[in-house]
GROMACS .gro file of C-alpha atoms in nm:
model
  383
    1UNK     CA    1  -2.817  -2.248  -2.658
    2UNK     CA    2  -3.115  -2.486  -2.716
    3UNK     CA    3  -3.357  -2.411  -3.024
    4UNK     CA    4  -3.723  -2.393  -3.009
    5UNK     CA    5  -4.011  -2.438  -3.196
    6UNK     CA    6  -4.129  -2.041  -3.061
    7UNK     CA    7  -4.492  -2.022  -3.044
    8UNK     CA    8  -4.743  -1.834  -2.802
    9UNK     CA    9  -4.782  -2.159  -2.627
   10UNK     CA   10  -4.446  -2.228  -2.551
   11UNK     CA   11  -4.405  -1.887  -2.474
   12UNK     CA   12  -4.684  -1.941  -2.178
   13UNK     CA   13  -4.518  -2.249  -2.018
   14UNK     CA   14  -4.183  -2.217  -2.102
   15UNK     CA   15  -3.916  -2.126  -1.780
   16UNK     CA   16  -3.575  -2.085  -1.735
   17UNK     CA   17  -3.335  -2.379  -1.649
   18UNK     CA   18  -3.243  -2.426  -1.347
   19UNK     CA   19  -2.878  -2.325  -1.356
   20UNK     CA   20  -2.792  -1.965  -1.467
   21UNK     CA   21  -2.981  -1.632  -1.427
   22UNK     CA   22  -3.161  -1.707  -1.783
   23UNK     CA   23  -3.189  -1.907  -2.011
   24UNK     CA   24  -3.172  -1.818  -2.414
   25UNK     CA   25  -3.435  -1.974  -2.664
   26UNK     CA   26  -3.298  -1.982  -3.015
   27UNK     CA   27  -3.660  -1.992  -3.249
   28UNK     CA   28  -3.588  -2.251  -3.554
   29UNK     CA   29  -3.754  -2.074  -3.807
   30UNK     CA   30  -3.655  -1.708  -3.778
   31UNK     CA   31  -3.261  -1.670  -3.736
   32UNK     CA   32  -3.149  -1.467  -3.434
   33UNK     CA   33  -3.501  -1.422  -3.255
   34UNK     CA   34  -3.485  -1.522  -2.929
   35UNK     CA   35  -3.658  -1.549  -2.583
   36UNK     CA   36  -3.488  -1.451  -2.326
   37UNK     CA   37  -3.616  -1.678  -1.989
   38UNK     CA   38  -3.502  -1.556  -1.633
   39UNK     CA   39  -3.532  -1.739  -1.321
   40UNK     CA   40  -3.772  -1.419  -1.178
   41UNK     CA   41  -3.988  -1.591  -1.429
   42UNK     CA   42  -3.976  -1.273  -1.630
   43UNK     CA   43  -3.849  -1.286  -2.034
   44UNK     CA   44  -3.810  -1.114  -2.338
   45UNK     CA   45  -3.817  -1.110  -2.687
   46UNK     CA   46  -3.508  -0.984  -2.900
   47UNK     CA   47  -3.339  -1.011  -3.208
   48UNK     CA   48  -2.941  -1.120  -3.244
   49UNK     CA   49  -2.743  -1.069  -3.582
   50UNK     CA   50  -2.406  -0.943  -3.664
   51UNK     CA   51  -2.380  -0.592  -3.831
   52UNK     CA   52  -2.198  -0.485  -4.125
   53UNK     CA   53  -1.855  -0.465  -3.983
   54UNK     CA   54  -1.957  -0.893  -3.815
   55UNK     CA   55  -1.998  -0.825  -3.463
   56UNK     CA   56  -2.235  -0.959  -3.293
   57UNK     CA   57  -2.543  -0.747  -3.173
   58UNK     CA   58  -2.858  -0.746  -2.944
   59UNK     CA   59  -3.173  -0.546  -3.031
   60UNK     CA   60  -3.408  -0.560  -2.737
   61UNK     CA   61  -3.797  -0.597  -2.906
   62UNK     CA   62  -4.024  -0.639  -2.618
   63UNK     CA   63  -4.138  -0.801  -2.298
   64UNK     CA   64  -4.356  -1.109  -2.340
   65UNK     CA   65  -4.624  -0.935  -2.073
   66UNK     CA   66  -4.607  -0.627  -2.310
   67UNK     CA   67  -4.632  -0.728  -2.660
   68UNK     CA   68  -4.816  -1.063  -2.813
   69UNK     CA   69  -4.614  -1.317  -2.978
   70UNK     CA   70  -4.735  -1.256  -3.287
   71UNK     CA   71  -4.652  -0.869  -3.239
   72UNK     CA   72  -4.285  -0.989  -3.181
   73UNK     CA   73  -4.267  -1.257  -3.423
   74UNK     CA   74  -4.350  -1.000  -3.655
   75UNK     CA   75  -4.148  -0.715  -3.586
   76UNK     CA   76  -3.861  -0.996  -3.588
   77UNK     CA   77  -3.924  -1.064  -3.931
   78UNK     CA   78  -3.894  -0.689  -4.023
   79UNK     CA   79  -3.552  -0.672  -3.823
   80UNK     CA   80  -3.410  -0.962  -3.936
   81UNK     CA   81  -3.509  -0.866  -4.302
   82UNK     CA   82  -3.302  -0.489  -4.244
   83UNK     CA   83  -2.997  -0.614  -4.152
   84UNK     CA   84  -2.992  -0.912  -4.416
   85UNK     CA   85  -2.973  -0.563  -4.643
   86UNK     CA   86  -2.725  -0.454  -4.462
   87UNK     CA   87  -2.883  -0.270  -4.198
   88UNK     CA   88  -2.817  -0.197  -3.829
   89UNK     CA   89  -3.137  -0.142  -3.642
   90UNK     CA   90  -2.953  -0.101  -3.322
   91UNK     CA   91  -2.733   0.178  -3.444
   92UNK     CA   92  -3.041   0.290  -3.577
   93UNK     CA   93  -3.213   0.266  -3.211
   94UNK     CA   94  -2.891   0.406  -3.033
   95UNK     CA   95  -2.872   0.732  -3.288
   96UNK     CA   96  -3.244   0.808  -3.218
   97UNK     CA   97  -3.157   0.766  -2.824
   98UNK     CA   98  -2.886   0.966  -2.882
   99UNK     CA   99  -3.090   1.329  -3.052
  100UNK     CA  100  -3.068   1.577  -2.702
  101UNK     CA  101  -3.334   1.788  -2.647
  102UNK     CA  102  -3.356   2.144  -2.787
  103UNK     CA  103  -3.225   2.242  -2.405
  104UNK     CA  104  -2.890   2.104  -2.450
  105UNK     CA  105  -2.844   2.234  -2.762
  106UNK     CA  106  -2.900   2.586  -2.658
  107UNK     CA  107  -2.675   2.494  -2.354
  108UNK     CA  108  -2.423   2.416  -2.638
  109UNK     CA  109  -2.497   2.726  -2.791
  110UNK     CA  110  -2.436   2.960  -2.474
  111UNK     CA  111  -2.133   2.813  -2.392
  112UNK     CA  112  -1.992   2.856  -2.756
  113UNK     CA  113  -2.160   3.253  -2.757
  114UNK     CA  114  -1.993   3.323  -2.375
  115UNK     CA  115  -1.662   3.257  -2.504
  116UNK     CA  116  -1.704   3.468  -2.838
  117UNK     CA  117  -1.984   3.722  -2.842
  118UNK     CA  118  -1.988   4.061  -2.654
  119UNK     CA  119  -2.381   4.068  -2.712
  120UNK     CA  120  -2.355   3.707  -2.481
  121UNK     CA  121  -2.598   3.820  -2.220
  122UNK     CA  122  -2.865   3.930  -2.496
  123UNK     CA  123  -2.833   3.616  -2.652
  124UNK     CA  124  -2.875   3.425  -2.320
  125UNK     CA  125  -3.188   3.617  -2.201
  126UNK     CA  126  -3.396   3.546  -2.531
  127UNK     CA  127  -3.314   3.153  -2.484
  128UNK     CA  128  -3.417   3.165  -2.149
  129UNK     CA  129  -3.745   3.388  -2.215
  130UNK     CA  130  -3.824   3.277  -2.539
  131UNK     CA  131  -3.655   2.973  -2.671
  132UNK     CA  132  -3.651   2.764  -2.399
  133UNK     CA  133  -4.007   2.755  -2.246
  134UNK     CA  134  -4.116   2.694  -2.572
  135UNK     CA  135  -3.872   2.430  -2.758
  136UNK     CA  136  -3.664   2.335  -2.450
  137UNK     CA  137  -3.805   1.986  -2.394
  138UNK     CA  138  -3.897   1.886  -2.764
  139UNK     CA  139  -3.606   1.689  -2.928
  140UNK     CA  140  -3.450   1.866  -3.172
  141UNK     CA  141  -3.510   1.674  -3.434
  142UNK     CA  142  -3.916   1.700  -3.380
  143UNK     CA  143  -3.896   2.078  -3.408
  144UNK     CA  144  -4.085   2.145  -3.746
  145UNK     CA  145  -4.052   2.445  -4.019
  146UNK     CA  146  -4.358   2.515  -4.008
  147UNK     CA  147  -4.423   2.544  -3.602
  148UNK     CA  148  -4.112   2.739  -3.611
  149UNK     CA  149  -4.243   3.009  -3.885
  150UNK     CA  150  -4.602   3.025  -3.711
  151UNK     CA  151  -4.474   3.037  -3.373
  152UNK     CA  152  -4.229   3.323  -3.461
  153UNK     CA  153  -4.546   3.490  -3.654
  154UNK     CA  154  -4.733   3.505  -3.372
  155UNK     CA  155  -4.425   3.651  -3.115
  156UNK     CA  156  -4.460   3.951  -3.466
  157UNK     CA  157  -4.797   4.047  -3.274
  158UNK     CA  158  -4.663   4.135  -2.950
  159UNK     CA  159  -4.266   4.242  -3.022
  160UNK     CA  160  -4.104   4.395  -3.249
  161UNK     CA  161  -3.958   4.281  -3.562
  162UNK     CA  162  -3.588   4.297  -3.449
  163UNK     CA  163  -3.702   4.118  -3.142
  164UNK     CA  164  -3.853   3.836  -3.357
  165UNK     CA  165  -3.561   3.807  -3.627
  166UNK     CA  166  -3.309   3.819  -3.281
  167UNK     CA  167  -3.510   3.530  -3.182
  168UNK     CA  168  -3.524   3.361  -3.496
  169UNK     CA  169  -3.101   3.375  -3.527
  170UNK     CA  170  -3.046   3.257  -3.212
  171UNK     CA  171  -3.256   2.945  -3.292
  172UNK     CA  172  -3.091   2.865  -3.627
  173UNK     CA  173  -2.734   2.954  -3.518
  174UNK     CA  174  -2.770   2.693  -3.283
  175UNK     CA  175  -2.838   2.410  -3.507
  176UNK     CA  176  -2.601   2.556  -3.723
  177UNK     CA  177  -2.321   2.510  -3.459
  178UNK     CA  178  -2.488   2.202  -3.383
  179UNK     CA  179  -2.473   2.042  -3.698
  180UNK     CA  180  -2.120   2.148  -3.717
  181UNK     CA  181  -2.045   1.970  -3.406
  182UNK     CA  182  -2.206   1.668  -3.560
  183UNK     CA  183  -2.441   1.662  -3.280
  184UNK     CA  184  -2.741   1.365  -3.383
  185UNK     CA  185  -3.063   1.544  -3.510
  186UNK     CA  186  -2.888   1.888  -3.581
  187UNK     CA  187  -2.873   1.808  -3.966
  188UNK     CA  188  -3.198   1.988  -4.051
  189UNK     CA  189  -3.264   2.361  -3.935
  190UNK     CA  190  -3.617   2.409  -3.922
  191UNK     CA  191  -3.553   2.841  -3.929
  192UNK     CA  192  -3.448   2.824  -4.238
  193UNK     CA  193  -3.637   2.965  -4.513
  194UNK     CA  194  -3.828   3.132  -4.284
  195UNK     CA  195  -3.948   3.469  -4.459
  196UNK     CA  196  -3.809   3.763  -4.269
  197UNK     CA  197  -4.018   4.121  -4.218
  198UNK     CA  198  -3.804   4.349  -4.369
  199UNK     CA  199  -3.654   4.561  -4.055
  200UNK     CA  200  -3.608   4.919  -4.008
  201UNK     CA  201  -3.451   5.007  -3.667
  202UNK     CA  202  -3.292   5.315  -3.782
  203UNK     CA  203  -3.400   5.602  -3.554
  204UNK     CA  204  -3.280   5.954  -3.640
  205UNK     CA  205  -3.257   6.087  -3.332
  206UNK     CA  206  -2.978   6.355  -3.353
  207UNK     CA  207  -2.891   6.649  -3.115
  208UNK     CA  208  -2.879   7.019  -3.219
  209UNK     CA  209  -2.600   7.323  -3.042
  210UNK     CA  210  -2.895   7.441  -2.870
  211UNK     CA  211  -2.974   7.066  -2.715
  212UNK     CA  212  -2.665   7.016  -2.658
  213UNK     CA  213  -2.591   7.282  -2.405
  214UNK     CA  214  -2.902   7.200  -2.267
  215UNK     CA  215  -2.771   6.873  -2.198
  216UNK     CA  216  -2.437   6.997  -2.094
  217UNK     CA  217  -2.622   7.219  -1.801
  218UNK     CA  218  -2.845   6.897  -1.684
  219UNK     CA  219  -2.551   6.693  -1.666
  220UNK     CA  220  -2.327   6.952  -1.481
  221UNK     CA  221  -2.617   7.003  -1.195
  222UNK     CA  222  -2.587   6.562  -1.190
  223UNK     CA  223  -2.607   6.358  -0.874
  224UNK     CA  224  -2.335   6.182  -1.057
  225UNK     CA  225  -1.996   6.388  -1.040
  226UNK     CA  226  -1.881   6.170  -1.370
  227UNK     CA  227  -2.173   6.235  -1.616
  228UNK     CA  228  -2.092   6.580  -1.761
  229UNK     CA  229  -1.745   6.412  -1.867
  230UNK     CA  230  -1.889   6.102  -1.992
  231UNK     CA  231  -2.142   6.297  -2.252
  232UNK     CA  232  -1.932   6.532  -2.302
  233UNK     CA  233  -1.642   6.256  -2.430
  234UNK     CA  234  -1.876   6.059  -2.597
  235UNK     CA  235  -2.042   6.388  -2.810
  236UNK     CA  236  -1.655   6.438  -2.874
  237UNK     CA  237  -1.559   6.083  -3.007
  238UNK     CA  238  -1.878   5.901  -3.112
  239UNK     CA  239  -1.764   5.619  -2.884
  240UNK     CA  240  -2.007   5.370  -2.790
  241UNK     CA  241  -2.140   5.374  -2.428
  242UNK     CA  242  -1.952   5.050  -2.308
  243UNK     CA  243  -1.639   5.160  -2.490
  244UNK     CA  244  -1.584   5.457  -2.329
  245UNK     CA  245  -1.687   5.295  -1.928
  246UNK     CA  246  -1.427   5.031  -1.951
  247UNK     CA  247  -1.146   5.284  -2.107
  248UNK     CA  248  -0.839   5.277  -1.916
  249UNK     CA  249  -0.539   5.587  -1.906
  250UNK     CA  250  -0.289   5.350  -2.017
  251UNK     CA  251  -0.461   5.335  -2.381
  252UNK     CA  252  -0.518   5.741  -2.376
  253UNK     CA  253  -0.233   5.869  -2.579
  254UNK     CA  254  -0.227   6.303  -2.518
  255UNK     CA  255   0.042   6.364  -2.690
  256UNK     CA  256  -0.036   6.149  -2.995
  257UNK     CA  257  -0.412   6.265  -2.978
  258UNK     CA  258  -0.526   5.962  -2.976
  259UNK     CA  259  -0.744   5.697  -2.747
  260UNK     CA  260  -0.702   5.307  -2.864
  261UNK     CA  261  -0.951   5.050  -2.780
  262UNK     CA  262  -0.856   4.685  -2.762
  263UNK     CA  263  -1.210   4.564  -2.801
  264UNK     CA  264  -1.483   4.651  -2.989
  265UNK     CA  265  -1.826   4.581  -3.108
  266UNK     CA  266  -1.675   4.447  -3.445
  267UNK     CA  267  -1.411   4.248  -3.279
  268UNK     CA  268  -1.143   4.459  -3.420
  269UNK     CA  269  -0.935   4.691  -3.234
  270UNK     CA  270  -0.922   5.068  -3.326
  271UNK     CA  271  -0.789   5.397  -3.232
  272UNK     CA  272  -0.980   5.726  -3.219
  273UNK     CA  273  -0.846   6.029  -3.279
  274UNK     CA  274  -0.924   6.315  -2.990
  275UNK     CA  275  -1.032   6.633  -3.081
  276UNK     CA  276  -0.874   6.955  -2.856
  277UNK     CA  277  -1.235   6.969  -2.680
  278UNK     CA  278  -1.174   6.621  -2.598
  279UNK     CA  279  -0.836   6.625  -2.456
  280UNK     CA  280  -0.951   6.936  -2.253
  281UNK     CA  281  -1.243   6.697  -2.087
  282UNK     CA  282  -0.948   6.397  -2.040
  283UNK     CA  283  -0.692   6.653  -1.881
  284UNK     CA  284  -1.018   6.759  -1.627
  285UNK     CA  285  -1.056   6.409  -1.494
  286UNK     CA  286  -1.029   6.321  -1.134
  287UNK     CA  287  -0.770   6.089  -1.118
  288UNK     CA  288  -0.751   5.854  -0.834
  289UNK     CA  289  -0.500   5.659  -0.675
  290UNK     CA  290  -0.416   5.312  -0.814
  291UNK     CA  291  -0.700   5.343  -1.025
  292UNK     CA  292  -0.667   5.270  -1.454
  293UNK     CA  293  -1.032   5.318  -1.561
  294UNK     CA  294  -1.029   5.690  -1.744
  295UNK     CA  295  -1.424   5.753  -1.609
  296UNK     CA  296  -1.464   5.524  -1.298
  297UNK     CA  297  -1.738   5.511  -1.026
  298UNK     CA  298  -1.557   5.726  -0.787
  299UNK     CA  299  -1.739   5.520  -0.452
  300UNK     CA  300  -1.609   5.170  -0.630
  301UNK     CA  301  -1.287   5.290  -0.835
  302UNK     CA  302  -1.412   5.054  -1.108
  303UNK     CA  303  -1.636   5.092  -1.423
  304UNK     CA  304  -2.017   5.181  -1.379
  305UNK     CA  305  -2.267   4.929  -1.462
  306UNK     CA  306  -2.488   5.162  -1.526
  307UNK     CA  307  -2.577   5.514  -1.571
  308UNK     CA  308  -2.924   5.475  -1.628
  309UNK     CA  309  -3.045   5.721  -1.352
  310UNK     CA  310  -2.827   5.963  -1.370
  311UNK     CA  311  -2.899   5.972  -1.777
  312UNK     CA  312  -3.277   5.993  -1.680
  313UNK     CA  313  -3.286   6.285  -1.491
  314UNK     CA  314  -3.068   6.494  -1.705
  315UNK     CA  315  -3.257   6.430  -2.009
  316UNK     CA  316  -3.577   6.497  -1.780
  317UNK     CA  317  -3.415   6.851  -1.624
  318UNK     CA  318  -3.285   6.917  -2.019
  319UNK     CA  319  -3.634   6.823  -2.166
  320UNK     CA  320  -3.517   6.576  -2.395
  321UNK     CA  321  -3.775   6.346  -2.338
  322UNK     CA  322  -3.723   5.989  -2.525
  323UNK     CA  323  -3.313   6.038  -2.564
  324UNK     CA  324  -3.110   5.777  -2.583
  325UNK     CA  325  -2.699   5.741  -2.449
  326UNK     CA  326  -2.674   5.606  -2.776
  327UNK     CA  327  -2.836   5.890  -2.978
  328UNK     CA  328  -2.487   6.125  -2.865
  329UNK     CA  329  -2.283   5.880  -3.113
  330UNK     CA  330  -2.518   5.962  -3.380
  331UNK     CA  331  -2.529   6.350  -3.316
  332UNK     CA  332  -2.164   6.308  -3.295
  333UNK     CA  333  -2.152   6.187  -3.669
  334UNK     CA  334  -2.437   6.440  -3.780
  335UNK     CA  335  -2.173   6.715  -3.633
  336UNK     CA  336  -1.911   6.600  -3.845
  337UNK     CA  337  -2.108   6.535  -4.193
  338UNK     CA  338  -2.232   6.881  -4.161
  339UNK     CA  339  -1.905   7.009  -4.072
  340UNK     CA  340  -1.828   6.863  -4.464
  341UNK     CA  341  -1.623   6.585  -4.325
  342UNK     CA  342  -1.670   6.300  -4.561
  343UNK     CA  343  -1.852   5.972  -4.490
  344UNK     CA  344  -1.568   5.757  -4.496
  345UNK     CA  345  -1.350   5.929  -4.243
  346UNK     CA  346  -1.648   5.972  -3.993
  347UNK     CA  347  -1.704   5.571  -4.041
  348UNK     CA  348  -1.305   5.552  -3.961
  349UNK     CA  349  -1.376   5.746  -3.635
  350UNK     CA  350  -1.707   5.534  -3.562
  351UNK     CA  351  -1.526   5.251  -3.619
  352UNK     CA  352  -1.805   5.106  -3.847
  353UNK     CA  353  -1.719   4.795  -3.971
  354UNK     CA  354  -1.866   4.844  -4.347
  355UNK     CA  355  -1.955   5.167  -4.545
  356UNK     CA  356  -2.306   5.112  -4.548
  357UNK     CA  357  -2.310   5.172  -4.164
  358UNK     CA  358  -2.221   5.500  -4.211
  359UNK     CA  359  -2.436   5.544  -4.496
  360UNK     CA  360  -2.732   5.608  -4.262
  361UNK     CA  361  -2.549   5.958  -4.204
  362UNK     CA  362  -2.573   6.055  -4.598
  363UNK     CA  363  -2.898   6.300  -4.580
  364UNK     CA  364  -2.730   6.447  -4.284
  365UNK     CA  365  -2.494   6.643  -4.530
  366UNK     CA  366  -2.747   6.909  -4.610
  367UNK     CA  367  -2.582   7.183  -4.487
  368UNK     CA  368  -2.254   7.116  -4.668
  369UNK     CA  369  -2.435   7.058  -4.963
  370UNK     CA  370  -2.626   7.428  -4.962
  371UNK     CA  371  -2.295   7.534  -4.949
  372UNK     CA  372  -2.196   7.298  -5.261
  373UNK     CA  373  -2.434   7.417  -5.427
  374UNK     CA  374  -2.476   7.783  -5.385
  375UNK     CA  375  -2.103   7.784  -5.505
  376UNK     CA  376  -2.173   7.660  -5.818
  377UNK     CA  377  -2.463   7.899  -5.862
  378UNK     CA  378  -2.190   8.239  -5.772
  379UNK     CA  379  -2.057   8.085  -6.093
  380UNK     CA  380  -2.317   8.216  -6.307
  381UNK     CA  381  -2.425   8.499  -6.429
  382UNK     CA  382  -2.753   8.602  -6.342
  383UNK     CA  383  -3.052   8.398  -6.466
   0.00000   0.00000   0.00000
C-alpha cells in the first residue's frame, strides 16, 4: 500500500491507480489513517488498527466531500489515541448501531407477556395507546428519568392513578426483561425511582338479600337464557367472571362437592368447594350434546365473550345502577364474613393468593361481631 505525505492538497489531486477498484493511501505521520481513492473518483477517510484481541479493524470517519481534512486528521488522532489505550471505537460504533428502538423492545415485551400473562391483552392495549405513540421511535437508551416521570405526571391529569402506575410497569418491566436479555441500551431503566401516587382502587360495592332477589328476578326475565345461572353460581362461589365462562363438566365434581379450576388469576390451580344452592343451579343446567363448557352460549356451544348486555339490562330492570359482574364475588365474601366464617377460609374459597387480599373483607364482620360482643355482655350482671 503506498504511504503519503496526507495533506488537503494531496487530498484535492490525488486519484486512484489505474488498476483495482481503489486505491489505499497509508498517511506517514498518523499510523492507520488512510484515504481510501476509488476509480468513481469518490474517497474516504478511515482509520485501521488492530483491537485488543489483534485483529485487524476498519473504522469508517468520513467522506472527503463531507468533512475537511483537518476535521479528519483530527478525529484520527482521537481514534488512534483510544485504541493505543486499549480501546475499540468500532465495537464502540457497532454497540451504539446496535440499541433498537423503544418499539422493538415492547415487541420483545409482548411476545414474552403472550406466552405468560392472562392480563396479555391489557398489557398490549396500553403499549399500543400509550407507550408506543409516545416512546416507540426514540432509542431506548435516549429515553430519560425525568421525561419519563413528567410525562407519566401529566397522563395523572386525565386517568386514573391505576391507569398511570399500569402504564408506568409496563414500561419498566420491559427494560427489565430487556436488560435481562442483554439487549444493548436496556442497562438503565429510566421508570425507576419514579414516585408512585399511593392507589386506592378498593370499591365496596357489596349486595344485600333484598338486592339480591332483585337481581335474581332481572336476570330470570333475561334475553339471555344463561344469565340467571351464571349470577346465581358466581353469588354461590365467589368465582371470578372468566373462571366460571370457560368451566368445563369434566372439572365439576357433584359428588365430591367440589368444582376445580386449572387456571387462575394467580397462576395456581384451585378447587372450590360448592355449596347445596350451588349444586342445585349445576344439576339445572341445559346440557347439550358434545358440548364440555358448564355455562356455554347455547347459539355457539362455546364460552361467551361477553355478557355485557345482558348484565346491563338486568342491573337496569333491578335498579342497581353502577354494578359491577365483579361486585357478586365481593358480596359473595361479605355473605360469608357475616355468616362468622373466618377470613382465612373465605380467602381459601376466593382463592386469594395472600391474606391481605382478603383483608379488605375485615369491617365486613360487623354483624358477627354484635353477636361477639353482646355475648360477652349476657355475662354480666347488670351495670
Amino acid at each position: 500500500m503506498p504511504k503519503a505525505h496526507l495533506s488537503h492538497d494531496f487530498i484535492r489531486r490525488v486519484t486512484a491507480e489505474p488498476t483495482g477498484q481503489k486505491t489505499v493511501y497509508y498517511c506517514e505521520e498518523i499510523t492507520g489513517f488512510i484515504v481510501e481513492v476509488r476509480q468513481n473518483g469518490s474517497a474516504t477517510y478511515a482509520l485501521r488498527y488492530r483491537d485488543p484481541r489483534g485483529k485487524l479493524r476498519q473504522i469508517k470517519i468520513g467522506g472527503v466531500n463531507d468533512i475537511t481534512f483537518a476535521q479528519a486528521r483530527k478525529k484520527a488522532q482521537q481514534l488512534r489515541a483510544e485504541t493505543v489505550m486499549g480501546g475499540d471505537p468500532l465495537a464502540k460504533k457497532e454497540k451504539v448501531k446496535a440499541i433498537p428502538l423503544c418499539a422493538v423492545l415492547l415487541d420483545m415485551y409482548l411476545e414474552d407477556s403472550k406466552a405468560r400473562l392472562k392480563s396479555h391483552d391489557t398489557n398490549e392495549m396500553y403499549v399500543r395507546v400509550h407507550i408506543r405513540p409516545k416512546w416507540g421511535k426514540v432509542p431506548v437508551n435516549e429515553i430519560e428519568h425525568r421525561a419519563v416521570a413528567s410525562w407519566l405526571q401529566e397522563l395523572g391529569k386525565t386517568r386514573a392513578p391505576a391507569t398511570v402506575e399500569k402504564i408506568r410497569v409496563i414500561l419498566g418491566r420491559a427494560y427489565q426483561l430487556g436488560q435481562n436479555w442483554g439487549v444493548p441500551g436496556t442497562d438503565r431503566n429510566p421508570t425507576r425511582g419514579i414516585a408512585r401516587k399511593p392507589l386506592n382502587n378498593a370499591r365496596d360495592r357489596y349486595l344485600t338479600a333484598e338486592e339480591v332477589e332483585r337481581l335474581r328476578e332481572a336476570c330470570i326475565v333475561s334475553n339471555n337464557p344463561m344469565l340467571q345461572h351464571i349470577v346465581g353460581l358466581l353469588l354461590l362461589t365467589g368465582a371470578r367472571k372468566r373462571e366460571l365462562l370457560d368451566a368445563k363438566w369434566e372439572h365439576v365434581d357433584l359428588a365430591r362437592r367440589s368444582w376445580f379450576i386449572p387456571t387462575t388469576k394467580t397462576g395456581k390451580p384451585r378447587h372450590v368447594p360448592l355449596s347445596q344452592a350451588a349444586i342445585d343451579i349445576i344439576e339445572s343446567l341445559p346440557r347439550f350434546k358434545d358440548c364440555p363448557w358448564l355455562v356455554p352460549n347455547p347459539d355457539t356451544l362455546k364460552p361467551f365473550v361477553s355478557i355485557k348486555n345482558a348484565w346491563a339490562y338486568a342491573i337496569k330492570t333491578a335498579n342497581l345502577p353502577g354494578l359491577r359482574i365483579h361486585d357478586l364475588r365481593h358480596s359473595a365474601a361479605s355473605f360469608m364474613v357475616n355468616s362468622g366464617v373466618d377470613l382465612f377460609a373465605v380467602g381459601k374459597v376466593l382463592g386469594h393468593a395472600s391474606y391481605q387480599s382478603t383483608q379488605r373483607y375485615s369491617h365486613l364482620a360487623n354483624d358477627t361481631l354484635l353477636k361477639a360482643v353482646e355475648a360477652g355482655a349476657a355475662k354480666h350482671k347488670a351495670w
